[in-house]
Amino acid sequence: MTRSQPRRARGTVGHANSALNLRLALATFGLVVMTVFAVLAFAANIVWLGVVCVLLAVVAVVDLVVIQRRRAARRREEPGVRHSLFE
């Protein structure tokens, strides 16, 4: 098992557990969208919706950190290998 995969995961280097680059793109999109929605909700004085959007944006930030750590571990294990969006 490689370090870029979570412990006890079934994925291997040849068959990744998740598409990290795709997860990175989706988490970034979620962060941008939730930030915009939070700003709009607070501007419209809908505080509860703004708080929910901020919480979801924080989840996206945590996901981005986890994804970047796994991508860095994969880069250390496979130097010089370029991965597509879906790998």
GROMACS .gro file of C-alpha atoms in nm:
model
   87
    1MET     CA    1   0.000   0.000   0.000
    2THR     CA    2   0.130   0.343  -0.083
    3ARG     CA    3   0.126   0.646   0.142
    4SER     CA    4  -0.085   0.847  -0.103
    5GLN     CA    5  -0.377   0.613  -0.033
    6PRO     CA    6  -0.568   0.608   0.296
    7ARG     CA    7  -0.492   0.322   0.531
    8ARG     CA    8  -0.683  -0.001   0.472
    9ALA     CA    9  -0.805   0.125   0.134
   10ARG     CA   10  -0.838  -0.116  -0.154
   11GLY     CA   11  -0.671   0.113  -0.408
   12THR     CA   12  -0.317   0.064  -0.532
   13VAL     CA   13  -0.075   0.272  -0.735
   14GLY     CA   14  -0.201   0.108  -1.054
   15HIS     CA   15  -0.566   0.152  -0.960
   16ALA     CA   16  -0.612   0.461  -0.746
   17ASN     CA   17  -0.870   0.476  -0.469
   18SER     CA   18  -1.000   0.811  -0.598
   19ALA     CA   19  -0.933   1.052  -0.882
   20LEU     CA   20  -0.740   1.313  -0.685
   21ASN     CA   21  -0.721   1.572  -0.962
   22LEU     CA   22  -1.096   1.548  -1.025
   23ARG     CA   23  -1.163   1.574  -0.652
   24LEU     CA   24  -0.939   1.882  -0.644
   25ALA     CA   25  -1.138   2.048  -0.922
   26LEU     CA   26  -1.473   1.964  -0.760
   27ALA     CA   27  -1.363   2.080  -0.414
   28THR     CA   28  -1.237   2.407  -0.561
   29PHE     CA   29  -1.567   2.457  -0.742
   30GLY     CA   30  -1.757   2.384  -0.420
   31LEU     CA   31  -1.546   2.631  -0.226
   32VAL     CA   32  -1.603   2.910  -0.480
   33VAL     CA   33  -1.977   2.844  -0.510
   34MET     CA   34  -2.037   2.820  -0.135
   35THR     CA   35  -1.837   3.138  -0.072
   36VAL     CA   36  -2.044   3.328  -0.330
   37PHE     CA   37  -2.368   3.188  -0.189
   38ALA     CA   38  -2.263   3.279   0.166
   39VAL     CA   39  -2.192   3.637   0.063
   40LEU     CA   40  -2.525   3.660  -0.118
   41ALA     CA   41  -2.714   3.507   0.175
   42PHE     CA   42  -2.560   3.749   0.424
   43ALA     CA   43  -2.631   4.040   0.187
   44ALA     CA   44  -2.995   3.927   0.163
   45ASN     CA   45  -3.006   3.907   0.545
   46ILE     CA   46  -3.068   3.530   0.548
   47VAL     CA   47  -2.823   3.451   0.824
   48TRP     CA   48  -2.902   3.081   0.871
   49LEU     CA   49  -2.839   3.010   0.502
   50GLY     CA   50  -2.517   3.209   0.513
   51VAL     CA   51  -2.395   3.007   0.810
   52VAL     CA   52  -2.475   2.680   0.632
   53CYS     CA   53  -2.286   2.797   0.323
   54VAL     CA   54  -1.987   2.901   0.533
   55LEU     CA   55  -1.982   2.559   0.701
   56LEU     CA   56  -1.989   2.386   0.362
   57ALA     CA   57  -1.707   2.613   0.242
   58VAL     CA   58  -1.500   2.510   0.546
   59VAL     CA   59  -1.563   2.145   0.458
   60ALA     CA   60  -1.438   2.217   0.105
   61VAL     CA   61  -1.121   2.377   0.246
   62VAL     CA   62  -1.052   2.073   0.464
   63ASP     CA   63  -1.108   1.848   0.163
   64LEU     CA   64  -0.865   2.060  -0.040
   65VAL     CA   65  -0.597   2.017   0.227
   66VAL     CA   66  -0.645   1.639   0.236
   67ILE     CA   67  -0.636   1.615  -0.144
   68GLN     CA   68  -0.319   1.824  -0.169
   69ARG     CA   69  -0.144   1.608   0.093
   70ARG     CA   70  -0.234   1.291  -0.099
   71ARG     CA   71  -0.123   1.445  -0.430
   72ALA     CA   72   0.211   1.544  -0.274
   73ALA     CA   73   0.260   1.189  -0.143
   74ARG     CA   74   0.179   1.050  -0.488
   75ARG     CA   75   0.431   1.291  -0.646
   76ARG     CA   76   0.701   1.172  -0.404
   77GLU     CA   77   0.628   0.808  -0.484
   78GLU     CA   78   0.605   0.857  -0.862
   79PRO     CA   79   0.845   1.139  -0.955
   80GLY     CA   80   0.805   1.272  -1.308
   81VAL     CA   81   0.470   1.100  -1.373
   82ARG     CA   82   0.190   1.327  -1.493
   83HIS     CA   83  -0.168   1.232  -1.409
   84SER     CA   84  -0.477   1.328  -1.605
   85LEU     CA   85  -0.783   1.482  -1.445
   86PHE     CA   86  -0.938   1.139  -1.389
   87GLU     CA   87  -0.638   0.965  -1.230
   0.00000   0.00000   0.00000
